[in-house]
Amino acid sequence: MMKKIGIAGLQREQIKTLIELTAPGEFECHILSDMDAAMKVKTGDLDYYIGACNTGAGAALSMAIAIIGYNKSATIAKPGIKAKPEQITQFIAEGKVAFGLSVEHVEHAVPLLISQLR
């Protein structure tokens, strides 16, 4: 069954394109507001939430933290700090389903994340 991802925040079209290039036909991508995406993950309509903002923590994840929970959310890339594969592996193992990243790292972080969520 295809996994479903809600994409919120900045660079949503670019994130969607990168997901489709990294894992063709493996994910159903939905571009939504942060509140709608978080609510749909909470209710089980979506499997994952990906949000991008300038810091990767504030606007990218605030709704996800409020709705899904802090323990289910993680920032994978911050300004000047790239996403690390082993950290993403740990976040997934801990049951995180909402991922935030800074827009400067979209091209690097999204394929890394998606390859591990497959």
PDB file of C-alpha atoms in Angstrom:
ATOM      1  CA  MET A   1       0.000   0.000   0.000  1.00  0.00           C
ATOM      2  CA  MET A   2       1.270   3.431  -0.936  1.00  0.00           C
ATOM      3  CA  LYS A   3       2.425   5.636   1.955  1.00  0.00           C
ATOM      4  CA  LYS A   4       0.896   9.098   2.134  1.00  0.00           C
ATOM      5  CA  ILE A   5       2.799  12.290   2.924  1.00  0.00           C
ATOM      6  CA  GLY A   6       1.435  15.734   3.776  1.00  0.00           C
ATOM      7  CA  ILE A   7       3.745  18.526   2.623  1.00  0.00           C
ATOM      8  CA  ALA A   8       3.454  21.925   4.304  1.00  0.00           C
ATOM      9  CA  GLY A   9       5.357  25.182   4.539  1.00  0.00           C
ATOM     10  CA  LEU A  10       7.818  26.623   2.053  1.00  0.00           C
ATOM     11  CA  GLN A  11       9.093  24.988  -1.171  1.00  0.00           C
ATOM     12  CA  ARG A  12       6.201  22.495  -1.201  1.00  0.00           C
ATOM     13  CA  GLU A  13       6.278  21.900  -4.978  1.00  0.00           C
ATOM     14  CA  GLN A  14      10.038  21.312  -4.890  1.00  0.00           C
ATOM     15  CA  ILE A  15       9.664  18.852  -1.992  1.00  0.00           C
ATOM     16  CA  LYS A  16       6.915  16.981  -3.850  1.00  0.00           C
ATOM     17  CA  THR A  17       9.069  16.772  -7.000  1.00  0.00           C
ATOM     18  CA  LEU A  18      12.061  15.486  -5.002  1.00  0.00           C
ATOM     19  CA  ILE A  19       9.909  12.801  -3.337  1.00  0.00           C
ATOM     20  CA  GLU A  20       8.617  11.661  -6.731  1.00  0.00           C
ATOM     21  CA  LEU A  21      12.159  11.598  -8.194  1.00  0.00           C
ATOM     22  CA  THR A  22      13.608   9.728  -5.195  1.00  0.00           C
ATOM     23  CA  ALA A  23      10.869   7.103  -4.927  1.00  0.00           C
ATOM     24  CA  PRO A  24       8.770   7.068  -8.113  1.00  0.00           C
ATOM     25  CA  GLY A  25       5.270   5.721  -7.504  1.00  0.00           C
ATOM     26  CA  GLU A  26       5.956   4.890  -3.845  1.00  0.00           C
ATOM     27  CA  PHE A  27       4.354   7.863  -2.094  1.00  0.00           C
ATOM     28  CA  GLU A  28       1.112   9.754  -2.468  1.00  0.00           C
ATOM     29  CA  CYS A  29       1.981  13.419  -1.875  1.00  0.00           C
ATOM     30  CA  HIS A  30      -0.532  15.994  -0.655  1.00  0.00           C
ATOM     31  CA  ILE A  31       0.291  19.692  -0.530  1.00  0.00           C
ATOM     32  CA  LEU A  32      -1.671  21.085   2.411  1.00  0.00           C
ATOM     33  CA  SER A  33      -1.641  23.780   5.056  1.00  0.00           C
ATOM     34  CA  ASP A  34       0.383  22.820   8.112  1.00  0.00           C
ATOM     35  CA  MET A  35      -2.799  22.464  10.168  1.00  0.00           C
ATOM     36  CA  ASP A  36      -4.551  20.211   7.612  1.00  0.00           C
ATOM     37  CA  ALA A  37      -1.456  18.045   7.124  1.00  0.00           C
ATOM     38  CA  ALA A  38      -0.958  17.619  10.877  1.00  0.00           C
ATOM     39  CA  MET A  39      -4.639  16.797  11.460  1.00  0.00           C
ATOM     40  CA  LYS A  40      -4.585  14.174   8.700  1.00  0.00           C
ATOM     41  CA  VAL A  41      -1.506  12.490  10.215  1.00  0.00           C
ATOM     42  CA  LYS A  42      -3.184  12.564  13.644  1.00  0.00           C
ATOM     43  CA  THR A  43      -6.327  10.871  12.267  1.00  0.00           C
ATOM     44  CA  GLY A  44      -4.347   8.332  10.224  1.00  0.00           C
ATOM     45  CA  ASP A  45      -5.349   9.698   6.808  1.00  0.00           C
ATOM     46  CA  LEU A  46      -1.660  10.451   6.147  1.00  0.00           C
ATOM     47  CA  ASP A  47       1.419   8.523   7.260  1.00  0.00           C
ATOM     48  CA  TYR A  48       3.936  11.388   7.406  1.00  0.00           C
ATOM     49  CA  TYR A  49       4.235  15.165   7.629  1.00  0.00           C
ATOM     50  CA  ILE A  50       7.076  17.117   6.041  1.00  0.00           C
ATOM     51  CA  GLY A  51       7.335  20.850   6.645  1.00  0.00           C
ATOM     52  CA  ALA A  52       9.931  23.357   5.518  1.00  0.00           C
ATOM     53  CA  CYS A  53      10.639  26.839   6.823  1.00  0.00           C
ATOM     54  CA  ASN A  54      13.694  29.053   7.259  1.00  0.00           C
ATOM     55  CA  THR A  55      14.847  27.334  10.462  1.00  0.00           C
ATOM     56  CA  GLY A  56      13.394  23.832  10.122  1.00  0.00           C
ATOM     57  CA  ALA A  57      11.952  24.000  13.619  1.00  0.00           C
ATOM     58  CA  GLY A  58       9.604  26.960  14.097  1.00  0.00           C
ATOM     59  CA  ALA A  59       6.940  27.365  11.448  1.00  0.00           C
ATOM     60  CA  ALA A  60       7.826  24.026   9.808  1.00  0.00           C
ATOM     61  CA  LEU A  61       6.847  22.008  12.869  1.00  0.00           C
ATOM     62  CA  SER A  62       4.802  24.166  15.249  1.00  0.00           C
ATOM     63  CA  MET A  63       1.404  22.832  14.118  1.00  0.00           C
ATOM     64  CA  ALA A  64       2.694  19.260  13.928  1.00  0.00           C
ATOM     65  CA  ILE A  65       4.035  19.512  17.486  1.00  0.00           C
ATOM     66  CA  ALA A  66       0.763  21.019  18.709  1.00  0.00           C
ATOM     67  CA  ILE A  67      -1.467  18.450  16.973  1.00  0.00           C
ATOM     68  CA  ILE A  68       0.591  15.262  16.597  1.00  0.00           C
ATOM     69  CA  GLY A  69       2.882  15.775  19.580  1.00  0.00           C
ATOM     70  CA  TYR A  70       6.463  16.775  20.321  1.00  0.00           C
ATOM     71  CA  ASN A  71       7.477  13.121  20.742  1.00  0.00           C
ATOM     72  CA  LYS A  72       6.349  12.371  17.158  1.00  0.00           C
ATOM     73  CA  SER A  73       8.142  15.355  15.575  1.00  0.00           C
ATOM     74  CA  ALA A  74      11.768  16.017  14.657  1.00  0.00           C
ATOM     75  CA  THR A  75      13.863  18.619  12.881  1.00  0.00           C
ATOM     76  CA  ILE A  76      16.138  16.863  10.387  1.00  0.00           C
ATOM     77  CA  ALA A  77      18.040  19.884   8.997  1.00  0.00           C
ATOM     78  CA  LYS A  78      18.688  23.350  10.445  1.00  0.00           C
ATOM     79  CA  PRO A  79      20.401  26.416   8.975  1.00  0.00           C
ATOM     80  CA  GLY A  80      24.048  25.441   8.453  1.00  0.00           C
ATOM     81  CA  ILE A  81      23.436  21.869   9.699  1.00  0.00           C
ATOM     82  CA  LYS A  82      22.682  19.214   7.080  1.00  0.00           C
ATOM     83  CA  ALA A  83      20.515  16.166   7.679  1.00  0.00           C
ATOM     84  CA  LYS A  84      22.461  13.102   8.801  1.00  0.00           C
ATOM     85  CA  PRO A  85      21.360   9.598   7.672  1.00  0.00           C
ATOM     86  CA  GLU A  86      22.026   7.980  11.066  1.00  0.00           C
ATOM     87  CA  GLN A  87      19.992  10.659  12.845  1.00  0.00           C
ATOM     88  CA  ILE A  88      17.056  10.147  10.464  1.00  0.00           C
ATOM     89  CA  THR A  89      17.285   6.379  11.073  1.00  0.00           C
ATOM     90  CA  GLN A  90      17.070   7.029  14.811  1.00  0.00           C
ATOM     91  CA  PHE A  91      14.094   9.406  14.462  1.00  0.00           C
ATOM     92  CA  ILE A  92      12.170   6.817  12.412  1.00  0.00           C
ATOM     93  CA  ALA A  93      13.042   4.072  14.917  1.00  0.00           C
ATOM     94  CA  GLU A  94      11.673   6.333  17.687  1.00  0.00           C
ATOM     95  CA  GLY A  95       8.356   6.576  15.827  1.00  0.00           C
ATOM     96  CA  LYS A  96       8.649  10.144  14.544  1.00  0.00           C
ATOM     97  CA  VAL A  97       6.164  10.892  11.757  1.00  0.00           C
ATOM     98  CA  ALA A  98       6.516  14.689  11.377  1.00  0.00           C
ATOM     99  CA  PHE A  99       9.754  16.054   9.950  1.00  0.00           C
ATOM    100  CA  GLY A 100      10.863  19.665   9.680  1.00  0.00           C
ATOM    101  CA  LEU A 101      13.735  21.063   7.683  1.00  0.00           C
ATOM    102  CA  SER A 102      15.160  24.418   6.678  1.00  0.00           C
ATOM    103  CA  VAL A 103      14.576  25.419   3.056  1.00  0.00           C
ATOM    104  CA  GLU A 104      18.319  25.655   2.344  1.00  0.00           C
ATOM    105  CA  HIS A 105      18.610  21.883   2.807  1.00  0.00           C
ATOM    106  CA  VAL A 106      15.549  20.697   0.848  1.00  0.00           C
ATOM    107  CA  GLU A 107      17.608  19.226  -2.026  1.00  0.00           C
ATOM    108  CA  HIS A 108      19.844  17.250   0.341  1.00  0.00           C
ATOM    109  CA  ALA A 109      17.486  16.334   3.181  1.00  0.00           C
ATOM    110  CA  VAL A 110      14.320  15.273   1.344  1.00  0.00           C
ATOM    111  CA  PRO A 111      15.918  12.438  -0.710  1.00  0.00           C
ATOM    112  CA  LEU A 112      17.734  11.233   2.447  1.00  0.00           C
ATOM    113  CA  LEU A 113      14.490  11.154   4.423  1.00  0.00           C
ATOM    114  CA  ILE A 114      12.431   9.576   1.654  1.00  0.00           C
ATOM    115  CA  SER A 115      14.954   6.814   0.992  1.00  0.00           C
ATOM    116  CA  GLN A 116      14.572   5.810   4.654  1.00  0.00           C
ATOM    117  CA  LEU A 117      10.763   6.086   4.776  1.00  0.00           C
ATOM    118  CA  ARG A 118      10.320   3.703   1.794  1.00  0.00           C
TER     119      ARG A 118
END
